CSV table of C-alpha atoms (C1' of nucleotides) in Angstrom, one decimal:
chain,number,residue,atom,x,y,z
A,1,UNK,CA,85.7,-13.6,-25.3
A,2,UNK,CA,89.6,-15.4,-24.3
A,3,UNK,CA,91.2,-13.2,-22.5
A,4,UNK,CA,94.9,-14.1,-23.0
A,5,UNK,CA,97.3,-13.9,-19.4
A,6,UNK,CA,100.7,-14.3,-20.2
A,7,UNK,CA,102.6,-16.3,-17.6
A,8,UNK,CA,104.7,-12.7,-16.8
A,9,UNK,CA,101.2,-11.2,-15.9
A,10,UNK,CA,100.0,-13.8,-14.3
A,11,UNK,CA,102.8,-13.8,-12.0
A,12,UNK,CA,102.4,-10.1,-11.2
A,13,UNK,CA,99.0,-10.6,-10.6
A,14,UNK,CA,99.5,-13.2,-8.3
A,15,UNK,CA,102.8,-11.8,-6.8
A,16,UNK,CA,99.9,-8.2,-6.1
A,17,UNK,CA,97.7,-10.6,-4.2
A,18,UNK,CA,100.0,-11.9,-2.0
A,19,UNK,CA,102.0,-8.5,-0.7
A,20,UNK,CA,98.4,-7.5,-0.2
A,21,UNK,CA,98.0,-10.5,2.0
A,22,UNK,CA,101.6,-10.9,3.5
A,23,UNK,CA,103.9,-8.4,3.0
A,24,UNK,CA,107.1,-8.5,1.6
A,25,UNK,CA,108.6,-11.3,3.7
A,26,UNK,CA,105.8,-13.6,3.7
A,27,UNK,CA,105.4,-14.6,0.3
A,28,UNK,CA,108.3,-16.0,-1.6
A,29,UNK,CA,109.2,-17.5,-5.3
A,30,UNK,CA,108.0,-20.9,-4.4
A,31,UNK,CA,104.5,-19.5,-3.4
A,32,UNK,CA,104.4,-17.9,-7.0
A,33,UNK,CA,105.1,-21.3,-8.3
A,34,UNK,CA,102.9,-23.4,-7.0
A,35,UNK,CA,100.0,-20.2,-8.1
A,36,UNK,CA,100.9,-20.1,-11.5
A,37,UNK,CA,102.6,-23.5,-12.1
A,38,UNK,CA,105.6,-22.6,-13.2
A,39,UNK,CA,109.3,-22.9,-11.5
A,40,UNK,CA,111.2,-21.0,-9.1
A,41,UNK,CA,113.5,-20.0,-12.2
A,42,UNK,CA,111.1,-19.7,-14.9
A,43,UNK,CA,109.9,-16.3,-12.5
A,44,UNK,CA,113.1,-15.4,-12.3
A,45,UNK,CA,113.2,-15.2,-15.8
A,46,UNK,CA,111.0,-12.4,-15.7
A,47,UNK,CA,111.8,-10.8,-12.5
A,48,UNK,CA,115.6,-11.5,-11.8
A,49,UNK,CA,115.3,-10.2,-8.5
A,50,UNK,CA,112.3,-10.1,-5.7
A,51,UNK,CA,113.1,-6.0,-5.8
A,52,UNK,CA,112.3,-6.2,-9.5
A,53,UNK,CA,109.3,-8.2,-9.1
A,54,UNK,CA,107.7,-6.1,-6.0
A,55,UNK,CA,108.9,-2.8,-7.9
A,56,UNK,CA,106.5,-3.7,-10.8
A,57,UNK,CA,104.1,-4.8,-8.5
A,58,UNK,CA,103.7,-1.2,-7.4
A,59,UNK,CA,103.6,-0.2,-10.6
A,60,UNK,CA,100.6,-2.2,-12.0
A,61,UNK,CA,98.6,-2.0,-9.1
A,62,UNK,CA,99.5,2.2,-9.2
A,63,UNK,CA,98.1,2.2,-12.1
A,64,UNK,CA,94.6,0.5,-11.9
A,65,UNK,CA,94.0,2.3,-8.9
A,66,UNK,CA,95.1,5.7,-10.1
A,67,UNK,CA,92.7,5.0,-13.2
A,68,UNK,CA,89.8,3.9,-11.5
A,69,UNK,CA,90.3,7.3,-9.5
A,70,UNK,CA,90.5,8.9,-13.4
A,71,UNK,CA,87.4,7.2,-14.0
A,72,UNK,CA,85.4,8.8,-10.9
A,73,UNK,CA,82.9,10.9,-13.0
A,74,UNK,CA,83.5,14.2,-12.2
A,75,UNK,CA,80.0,15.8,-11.8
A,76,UNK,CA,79.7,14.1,-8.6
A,77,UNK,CA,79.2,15.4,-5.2
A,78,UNK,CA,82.1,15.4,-2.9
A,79,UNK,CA,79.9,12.8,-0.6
A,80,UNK,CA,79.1,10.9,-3.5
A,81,UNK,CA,83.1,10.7,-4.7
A,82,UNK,CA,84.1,10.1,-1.5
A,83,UNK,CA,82.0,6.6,-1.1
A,84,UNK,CA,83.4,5.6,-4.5
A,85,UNK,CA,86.7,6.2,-2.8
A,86,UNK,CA,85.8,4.1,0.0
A,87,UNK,CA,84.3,1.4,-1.6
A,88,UNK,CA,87.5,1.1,-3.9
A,89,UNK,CA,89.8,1.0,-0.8
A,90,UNK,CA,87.7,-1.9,0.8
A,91,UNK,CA,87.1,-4.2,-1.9
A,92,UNK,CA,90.3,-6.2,-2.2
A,93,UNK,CA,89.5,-6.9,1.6
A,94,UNK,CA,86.1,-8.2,1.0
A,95,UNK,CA,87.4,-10.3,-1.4
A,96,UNK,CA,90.8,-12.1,0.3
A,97,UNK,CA,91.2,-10.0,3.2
A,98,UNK,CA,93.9,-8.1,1.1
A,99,UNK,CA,95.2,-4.4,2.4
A,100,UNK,CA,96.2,-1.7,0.1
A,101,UNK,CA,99.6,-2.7,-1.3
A,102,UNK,CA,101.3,0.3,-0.7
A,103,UNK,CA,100.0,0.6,2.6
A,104,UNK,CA,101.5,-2.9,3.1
A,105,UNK,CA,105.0,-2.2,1.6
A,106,UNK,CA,104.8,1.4,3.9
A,107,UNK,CA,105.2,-0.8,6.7
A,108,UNK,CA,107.7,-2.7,5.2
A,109,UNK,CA,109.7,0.1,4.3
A,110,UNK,CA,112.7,-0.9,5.8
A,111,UNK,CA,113.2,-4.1,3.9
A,112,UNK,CA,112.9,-2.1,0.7
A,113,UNK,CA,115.4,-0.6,-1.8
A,114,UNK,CA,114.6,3.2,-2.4
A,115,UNK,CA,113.6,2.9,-6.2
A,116,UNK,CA,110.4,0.9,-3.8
A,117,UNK,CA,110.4,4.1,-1.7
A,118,UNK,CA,109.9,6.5,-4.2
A,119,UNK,CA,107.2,4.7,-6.1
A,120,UNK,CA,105.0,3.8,-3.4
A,121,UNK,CA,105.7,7.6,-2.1
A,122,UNK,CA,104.4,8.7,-5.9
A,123,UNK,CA,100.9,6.2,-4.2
A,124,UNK,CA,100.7,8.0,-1.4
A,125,UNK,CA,100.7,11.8,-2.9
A,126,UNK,CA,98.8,11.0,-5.6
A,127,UNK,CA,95.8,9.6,-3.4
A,128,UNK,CA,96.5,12.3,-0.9
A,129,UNK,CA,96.0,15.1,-3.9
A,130,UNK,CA,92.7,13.6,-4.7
A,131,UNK,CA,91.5,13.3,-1.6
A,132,UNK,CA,92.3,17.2,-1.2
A,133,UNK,CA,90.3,18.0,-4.3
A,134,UNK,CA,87.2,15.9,-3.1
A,135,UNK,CA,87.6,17.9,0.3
A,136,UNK,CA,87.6,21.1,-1.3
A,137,UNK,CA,84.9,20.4,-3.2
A,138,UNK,CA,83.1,19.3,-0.2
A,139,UNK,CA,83.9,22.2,2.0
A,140,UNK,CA,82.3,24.5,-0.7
A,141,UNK,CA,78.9,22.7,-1.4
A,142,UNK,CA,78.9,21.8,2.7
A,143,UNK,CA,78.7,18.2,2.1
A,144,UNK,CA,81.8,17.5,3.7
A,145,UNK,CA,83.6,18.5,7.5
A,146,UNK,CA,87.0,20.0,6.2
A,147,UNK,CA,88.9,21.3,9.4
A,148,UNK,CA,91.7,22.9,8.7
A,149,UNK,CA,92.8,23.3,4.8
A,150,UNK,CA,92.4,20.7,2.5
A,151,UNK,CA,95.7,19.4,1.8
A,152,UNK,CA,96.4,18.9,5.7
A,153,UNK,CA,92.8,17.5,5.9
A,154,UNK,CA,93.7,14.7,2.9
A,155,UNK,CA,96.9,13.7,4.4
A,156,UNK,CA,95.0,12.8,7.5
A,157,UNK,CA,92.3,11.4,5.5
A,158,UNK,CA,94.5,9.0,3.9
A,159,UNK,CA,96.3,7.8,6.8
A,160,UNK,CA,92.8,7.2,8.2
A,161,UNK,CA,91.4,4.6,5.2
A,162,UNK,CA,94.8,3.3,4.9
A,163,UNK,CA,94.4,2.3,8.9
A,164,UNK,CA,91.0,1.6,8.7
A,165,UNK,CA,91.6,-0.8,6.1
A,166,UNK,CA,94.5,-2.5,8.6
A,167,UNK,CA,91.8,-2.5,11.6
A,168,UNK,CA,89.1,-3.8,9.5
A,169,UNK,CA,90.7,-7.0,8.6
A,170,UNK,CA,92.1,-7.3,12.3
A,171,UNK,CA,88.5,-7.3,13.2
A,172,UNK,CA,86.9,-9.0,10.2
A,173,UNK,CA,84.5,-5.8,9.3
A,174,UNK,CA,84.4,-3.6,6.9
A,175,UNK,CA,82.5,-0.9,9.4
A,176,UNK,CA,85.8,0.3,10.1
A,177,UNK,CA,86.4,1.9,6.8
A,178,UNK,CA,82.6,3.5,7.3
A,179,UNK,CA,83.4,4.5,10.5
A,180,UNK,CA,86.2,6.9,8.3
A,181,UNK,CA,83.7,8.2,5.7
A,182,UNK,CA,81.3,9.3,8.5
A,183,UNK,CA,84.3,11.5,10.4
A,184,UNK,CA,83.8,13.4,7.7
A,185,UNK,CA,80.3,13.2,6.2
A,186,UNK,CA,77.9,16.1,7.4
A,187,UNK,CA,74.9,14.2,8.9
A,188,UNK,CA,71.5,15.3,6.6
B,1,UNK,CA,121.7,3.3,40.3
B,2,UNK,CA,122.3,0.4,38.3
B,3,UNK,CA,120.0,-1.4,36.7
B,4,UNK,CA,120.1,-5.1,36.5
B,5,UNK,CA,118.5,-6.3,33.0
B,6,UNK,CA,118.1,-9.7,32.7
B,7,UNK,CA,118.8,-12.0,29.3
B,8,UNK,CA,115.1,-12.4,28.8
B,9,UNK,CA,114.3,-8.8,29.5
B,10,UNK,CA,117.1,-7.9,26.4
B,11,UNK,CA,115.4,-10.4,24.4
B,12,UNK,CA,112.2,-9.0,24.8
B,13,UNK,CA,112.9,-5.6,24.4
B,14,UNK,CA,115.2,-6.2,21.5
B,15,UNK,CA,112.3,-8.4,19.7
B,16,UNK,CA,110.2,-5.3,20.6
B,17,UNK,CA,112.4,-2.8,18.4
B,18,UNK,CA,112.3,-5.2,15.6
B,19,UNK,CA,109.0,-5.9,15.1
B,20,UNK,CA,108.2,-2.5,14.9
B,21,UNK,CA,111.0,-1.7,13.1
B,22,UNK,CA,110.6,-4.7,10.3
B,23,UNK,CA,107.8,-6.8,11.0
B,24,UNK,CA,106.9,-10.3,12.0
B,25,UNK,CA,108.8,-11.3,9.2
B,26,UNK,CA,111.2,-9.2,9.2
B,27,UNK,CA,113.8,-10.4,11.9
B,28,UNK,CA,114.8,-13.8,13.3
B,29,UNK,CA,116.2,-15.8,16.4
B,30,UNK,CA,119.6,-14.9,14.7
B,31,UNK,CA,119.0,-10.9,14.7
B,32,UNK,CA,118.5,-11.6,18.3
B,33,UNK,CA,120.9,-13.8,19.1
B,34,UNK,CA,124.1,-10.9,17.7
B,35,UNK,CA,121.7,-7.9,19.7
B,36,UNK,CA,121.5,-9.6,22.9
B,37,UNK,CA,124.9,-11.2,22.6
B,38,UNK,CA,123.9,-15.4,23.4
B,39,UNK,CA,123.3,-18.0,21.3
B,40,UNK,CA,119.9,-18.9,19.3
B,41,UNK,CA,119.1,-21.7,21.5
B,42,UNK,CA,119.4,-19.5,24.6
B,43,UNK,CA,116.6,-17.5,23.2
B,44,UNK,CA,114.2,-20.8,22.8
B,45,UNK,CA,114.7,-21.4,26.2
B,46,UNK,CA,112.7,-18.2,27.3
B,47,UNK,CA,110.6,-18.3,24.3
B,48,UNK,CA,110.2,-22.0,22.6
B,49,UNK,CA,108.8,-20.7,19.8
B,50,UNK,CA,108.6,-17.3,17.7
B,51,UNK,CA,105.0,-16.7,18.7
B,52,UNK,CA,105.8,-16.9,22.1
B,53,UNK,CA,108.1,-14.5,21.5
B,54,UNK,CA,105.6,-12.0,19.9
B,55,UNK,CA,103.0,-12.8,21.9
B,56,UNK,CA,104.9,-12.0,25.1
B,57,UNK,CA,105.9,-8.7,23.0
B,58,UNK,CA,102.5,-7.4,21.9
B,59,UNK,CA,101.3,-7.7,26.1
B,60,UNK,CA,104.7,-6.1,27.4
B,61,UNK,CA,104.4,-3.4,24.4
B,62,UNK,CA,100.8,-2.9,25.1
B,63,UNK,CA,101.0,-2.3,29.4
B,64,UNK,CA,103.8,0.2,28.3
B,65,UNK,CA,101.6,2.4,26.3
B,66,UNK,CA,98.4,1.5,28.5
B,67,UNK,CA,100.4,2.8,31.3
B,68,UNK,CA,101.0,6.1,29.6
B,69,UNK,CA,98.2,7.0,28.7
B,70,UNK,CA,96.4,5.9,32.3
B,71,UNK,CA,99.7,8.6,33.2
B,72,UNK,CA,98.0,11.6,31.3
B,73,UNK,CA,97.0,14.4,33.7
B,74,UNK,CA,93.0,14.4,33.6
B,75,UNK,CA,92.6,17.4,34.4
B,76,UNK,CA,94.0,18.6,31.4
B,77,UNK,CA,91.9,20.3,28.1
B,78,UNK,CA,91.0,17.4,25.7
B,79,UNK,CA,93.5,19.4,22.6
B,80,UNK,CA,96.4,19.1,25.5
B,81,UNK,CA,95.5,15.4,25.7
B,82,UNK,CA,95.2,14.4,21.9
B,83,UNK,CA,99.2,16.5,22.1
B,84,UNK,CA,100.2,14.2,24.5
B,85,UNK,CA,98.7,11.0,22.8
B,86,UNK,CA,100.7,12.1,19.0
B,87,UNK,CA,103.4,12.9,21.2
B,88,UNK,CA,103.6,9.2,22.5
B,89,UNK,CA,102.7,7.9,19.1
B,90,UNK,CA,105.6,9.5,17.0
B,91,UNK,CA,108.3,9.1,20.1
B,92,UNK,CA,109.5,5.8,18.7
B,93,UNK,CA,109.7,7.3,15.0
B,94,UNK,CA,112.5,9.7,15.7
B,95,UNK,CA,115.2,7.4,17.5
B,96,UNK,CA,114.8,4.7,15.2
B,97,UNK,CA,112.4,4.5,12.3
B,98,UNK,CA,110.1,2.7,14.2
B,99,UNK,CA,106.0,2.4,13.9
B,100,UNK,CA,103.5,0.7,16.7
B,101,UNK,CA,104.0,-2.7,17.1
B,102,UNK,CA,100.3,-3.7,17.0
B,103,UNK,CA,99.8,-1.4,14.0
B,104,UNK,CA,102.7,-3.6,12.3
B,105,UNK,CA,101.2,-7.0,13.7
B,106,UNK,CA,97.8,-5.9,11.9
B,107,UNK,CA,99.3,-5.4,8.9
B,108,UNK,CA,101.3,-9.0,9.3
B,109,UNK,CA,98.1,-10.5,11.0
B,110,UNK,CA,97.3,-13.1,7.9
B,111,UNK,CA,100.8,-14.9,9.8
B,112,UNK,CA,99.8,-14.9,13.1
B,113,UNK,CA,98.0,-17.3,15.3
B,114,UNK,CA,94.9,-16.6,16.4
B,115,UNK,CA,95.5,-15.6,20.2
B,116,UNK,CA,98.1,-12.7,18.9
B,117,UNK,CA,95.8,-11.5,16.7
B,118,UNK,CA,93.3,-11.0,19.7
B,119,UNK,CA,95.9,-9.1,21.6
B,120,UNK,CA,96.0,-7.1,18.8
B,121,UNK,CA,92.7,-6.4,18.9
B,122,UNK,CA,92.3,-5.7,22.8
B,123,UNK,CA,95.0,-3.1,22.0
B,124,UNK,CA,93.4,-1.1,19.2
B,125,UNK,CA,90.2,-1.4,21.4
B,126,UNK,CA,91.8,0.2,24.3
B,127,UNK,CA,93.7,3.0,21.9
B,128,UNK,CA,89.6,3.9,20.7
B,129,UNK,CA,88.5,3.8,24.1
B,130,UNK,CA,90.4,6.5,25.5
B,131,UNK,CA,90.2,8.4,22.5
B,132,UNK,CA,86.5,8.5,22.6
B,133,UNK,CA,86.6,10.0,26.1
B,134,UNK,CA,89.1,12.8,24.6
B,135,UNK,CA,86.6,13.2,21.9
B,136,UNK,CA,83.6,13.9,24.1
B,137,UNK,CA,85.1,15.8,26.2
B,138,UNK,CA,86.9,18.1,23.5
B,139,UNK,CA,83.1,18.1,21.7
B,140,UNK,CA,81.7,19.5,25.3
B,141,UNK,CA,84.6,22.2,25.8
B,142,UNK,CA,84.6,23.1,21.9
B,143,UNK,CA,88.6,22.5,21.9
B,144,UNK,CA,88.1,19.6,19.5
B,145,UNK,CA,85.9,19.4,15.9
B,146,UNK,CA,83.9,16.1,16.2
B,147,UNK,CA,82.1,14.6,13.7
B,148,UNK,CA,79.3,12.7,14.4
B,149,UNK,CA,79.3,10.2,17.7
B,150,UNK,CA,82.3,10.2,19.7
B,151,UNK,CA,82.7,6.4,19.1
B,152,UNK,CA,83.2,6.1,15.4
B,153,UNK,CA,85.2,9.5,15.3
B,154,UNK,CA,87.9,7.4,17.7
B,155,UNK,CA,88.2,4.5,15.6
B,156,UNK,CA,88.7,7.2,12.7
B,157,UNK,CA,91.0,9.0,14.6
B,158,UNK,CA,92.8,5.9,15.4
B,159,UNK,CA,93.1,4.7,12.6
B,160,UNK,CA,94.6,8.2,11.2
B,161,UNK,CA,97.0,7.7,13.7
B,162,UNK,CA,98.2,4.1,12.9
B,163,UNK,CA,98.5,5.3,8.7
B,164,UNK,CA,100.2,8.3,9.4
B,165,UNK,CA,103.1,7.0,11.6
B,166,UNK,CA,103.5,4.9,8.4
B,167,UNK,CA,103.4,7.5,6.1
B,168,UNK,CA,105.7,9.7,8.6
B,169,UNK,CA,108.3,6.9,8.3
B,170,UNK,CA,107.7,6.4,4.2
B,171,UNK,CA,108.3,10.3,4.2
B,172,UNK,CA,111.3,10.9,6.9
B,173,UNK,CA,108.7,13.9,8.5
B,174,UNK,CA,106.5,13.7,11.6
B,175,UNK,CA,104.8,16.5,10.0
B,176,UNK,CA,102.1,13.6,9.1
B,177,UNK,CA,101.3,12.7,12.6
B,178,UNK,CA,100.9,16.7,13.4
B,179,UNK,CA,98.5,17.1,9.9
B,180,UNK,CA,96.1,14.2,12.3
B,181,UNK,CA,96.2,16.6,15.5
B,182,UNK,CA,95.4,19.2,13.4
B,183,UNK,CA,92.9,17.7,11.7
B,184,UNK,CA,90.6,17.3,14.9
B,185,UNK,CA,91.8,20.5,16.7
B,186,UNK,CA,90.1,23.9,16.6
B,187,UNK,CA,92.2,26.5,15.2
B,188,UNK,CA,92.1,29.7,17.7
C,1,DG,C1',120.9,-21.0,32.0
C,2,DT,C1',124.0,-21.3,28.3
C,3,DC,C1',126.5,-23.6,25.3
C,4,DT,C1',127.8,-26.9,21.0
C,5,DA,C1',126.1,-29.4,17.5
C,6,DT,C1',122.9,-30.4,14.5
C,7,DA,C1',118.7,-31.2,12.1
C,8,DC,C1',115.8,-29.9,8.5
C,9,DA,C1',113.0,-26.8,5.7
C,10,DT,C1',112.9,-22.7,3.2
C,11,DT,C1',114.9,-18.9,0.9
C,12,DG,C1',116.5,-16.1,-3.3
C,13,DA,C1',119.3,-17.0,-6.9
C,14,DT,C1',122.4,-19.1,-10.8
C,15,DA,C1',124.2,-22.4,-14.5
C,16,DG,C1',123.2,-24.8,-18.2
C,17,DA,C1',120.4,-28.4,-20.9
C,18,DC,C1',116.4,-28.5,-23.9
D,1,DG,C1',110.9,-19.7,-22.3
D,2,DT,C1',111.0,-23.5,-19.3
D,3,DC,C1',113.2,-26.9,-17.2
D,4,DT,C1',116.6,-29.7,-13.9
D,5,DA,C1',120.0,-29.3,-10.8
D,6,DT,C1',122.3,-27.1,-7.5
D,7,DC,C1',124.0,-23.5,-4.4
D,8,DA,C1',125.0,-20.9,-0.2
D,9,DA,C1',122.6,-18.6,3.2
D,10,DT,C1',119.1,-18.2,6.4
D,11,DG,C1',115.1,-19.9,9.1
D,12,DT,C1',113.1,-22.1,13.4
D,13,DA,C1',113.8,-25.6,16.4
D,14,DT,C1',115.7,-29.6,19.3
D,15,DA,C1',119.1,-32.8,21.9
D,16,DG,C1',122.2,-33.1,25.1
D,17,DA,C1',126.8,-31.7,27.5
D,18,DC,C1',128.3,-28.4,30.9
DNA sequence: GTCTATACATTGATAGAC
DNA sequence: GTCTATCAATGTATAGAC
C-alpha cells in the first residue's frame, strides 16, 4: 500500500523529531530543509512563522499520544495500563534518543508565545487525568501504591516519567523510566 | 561589608540564571555582555568558548547545591529532610521563573559535548544519592512511604522532582513541587 | 583586562519570478 | 507550491590596539 506524505506533513513530522531531540532553539528552517528537501521559504509557505510551526507540532503529536492513551483497552489492570503507559513514554527514546515534546517545550517555556503555553498545558492535564484514573483503579484492586489521593499522586507521577525520560537519555538507559513504574508497583 | 565581585564571577553567575532560565540555546555572549555591562570579547577572555562557559557553570551550580544539602541538619526526621530538599529545589522558581540547571542541560544534552554531559550526570547521581539515605531512613522511622528498594525509589523521586519544577513553571504554582513531597510523605 | 573592529556563519523571514 | 535572491539581525569567535 502508498502511503502518500504531503510535503506539509512531512515537515511536521520532521519538525516533531527534532524539538524532541533539541528543543526549540536547536533546530531551525534550514535543518527542515535539508530533511525534507525542500527550501527555507517553501516551509514558510506552510508555517509562516516558527510559533506557527512548533504550535502545530504540539498539536499533532497531542493527538497521537492522546489516542494511543484512547486506545489502552480498558479491561486492563491498573499494573498492566500502567506499563503500556510506560512503554509509550520510552519509545521515541529507544528509537532517536527523543524526549517527550511537551516535556521539551516545558523547559523551553520561556522562549514560547502563550497560545504554546496553553496547548502544551492542555498535554500535561490530560496525561496527569489519566494517570489519576489508572491510580485509582490501582488503589482499589491493590495493584498499585497510591499515597495520598489520586490526583496529587498523578501529578507527581507525571513529573516522574517526564524526568525519568530526561535522566534516561543523560545516561543512555531506559532503566530509568522502570525505576518509575516500580515506585509504584506493589511487589507480588 | 562590601563585597568585591569580580567580572568573571558576574559572568558566571549571570550565565547561571540563563541557562536555567532559557536553556543552552537560549542566551548568548550578547545577553551577557548588556547583564554584566563589558563587551563580548571580554567574556571570551574568561571563557574562550560557550562550553567553557557552561561547563564552568554546571561545576559552580553543582558545589552550590552539593553544599546545601551536605548543610542539612542530620539529625533531623527524614519528612523534615525531603521539606528542606523541595524547599531548595523550588527557591529559584519564585524569584525568577527559573528550573535546575542540570535538569535543563539534560533536556539540551543532544548539544552538548561529551565532558558537560558527564557533569551532568555526576550531578543527578549525587541528587539520588542523598535521596536514597532520606529514603531509608524515612522507611526505618515510618515518616516516609517507600516503595520497593531505597535506590530506585530516589531516582523516581528525583526524577519527580526535576518534571515538576517544570511543570511548576509551565503552571505559575509550586503547588507541583509540594504534590512530589506529598507523594512520599505519611499523612498523620 | 578591556576595548574596537571585524570576520564569518546562521538565523527567521520576505519579495517576487516561475 | 516551489524556487531564487535577498534581507537585517543575531550568533560565536578572533586579532590586535590600549
Amino acid at each position: 500500500m502508498e502511503t502518500t506524505t504531503t510535503v506539509r506533513e512531512q515537515i511536521l513530522d520532521h519538525a516533531i523529531t527534532l524539538i524532541m531531540l533539541r528543543g526549540y532553539n536547536g533546530f531551525s528552517y534550514r535543518d527542515l530543509s535539508s530533511l525534507v528537501g525542500v527550501k527555507t521559504s517553501s516551509i514558510h509557505y506552510y508555517f509562516p512563522s516558527k510559533d506557527d510551526l512548533v504550535l502545530e507540532a504540539v498539536s499533532e503529536y497531542s493527538k497521537e499520544v492522546l489516542n494511543a492513551l484512547h486506545a489502552v483497552d480498558a479491561s486492563l489492570s491498573a499494573d498492566a495500563k500502567l506499563s503500556k503507559y510506560a512503554k509509550l513514554f520510552g519509545r521515541t527514546l529507544g528509537d532517536g534518543n527523543q524526549i517527550c515534546l511537551c516535556g521539551m517545550l516545558a523547559a523551553d517555556i520561556e522562549s514560547l508565545p502563550d497560545t504554546i503555553r496553553q496547548a502544551v498545558q492542555a498535554f500535561f492535564k490530560a496525561n496527569e487525568s489519566w494517570l489519576a484514573k489508572v491510580l485509582a483503579q490501582g488503589a482499589q484492586e491493590g495493584t498499585l501504591a497510591v499515597n495520598g489521593k489520586p490526583d496529587n499522586a498523578a501529578r507527581a507521577l507525571f513529573a516522574a516519567f517526564q524526568g525519568s525520560v530526561l535522566a534516561a537519555r543523560l545516561f543512555h538507559t531506559k532503566a530509568r523510566l522502570e525505576d518509575v513504574e516500580a515506585s509504584v508497583r506493589i511487589a507480588r
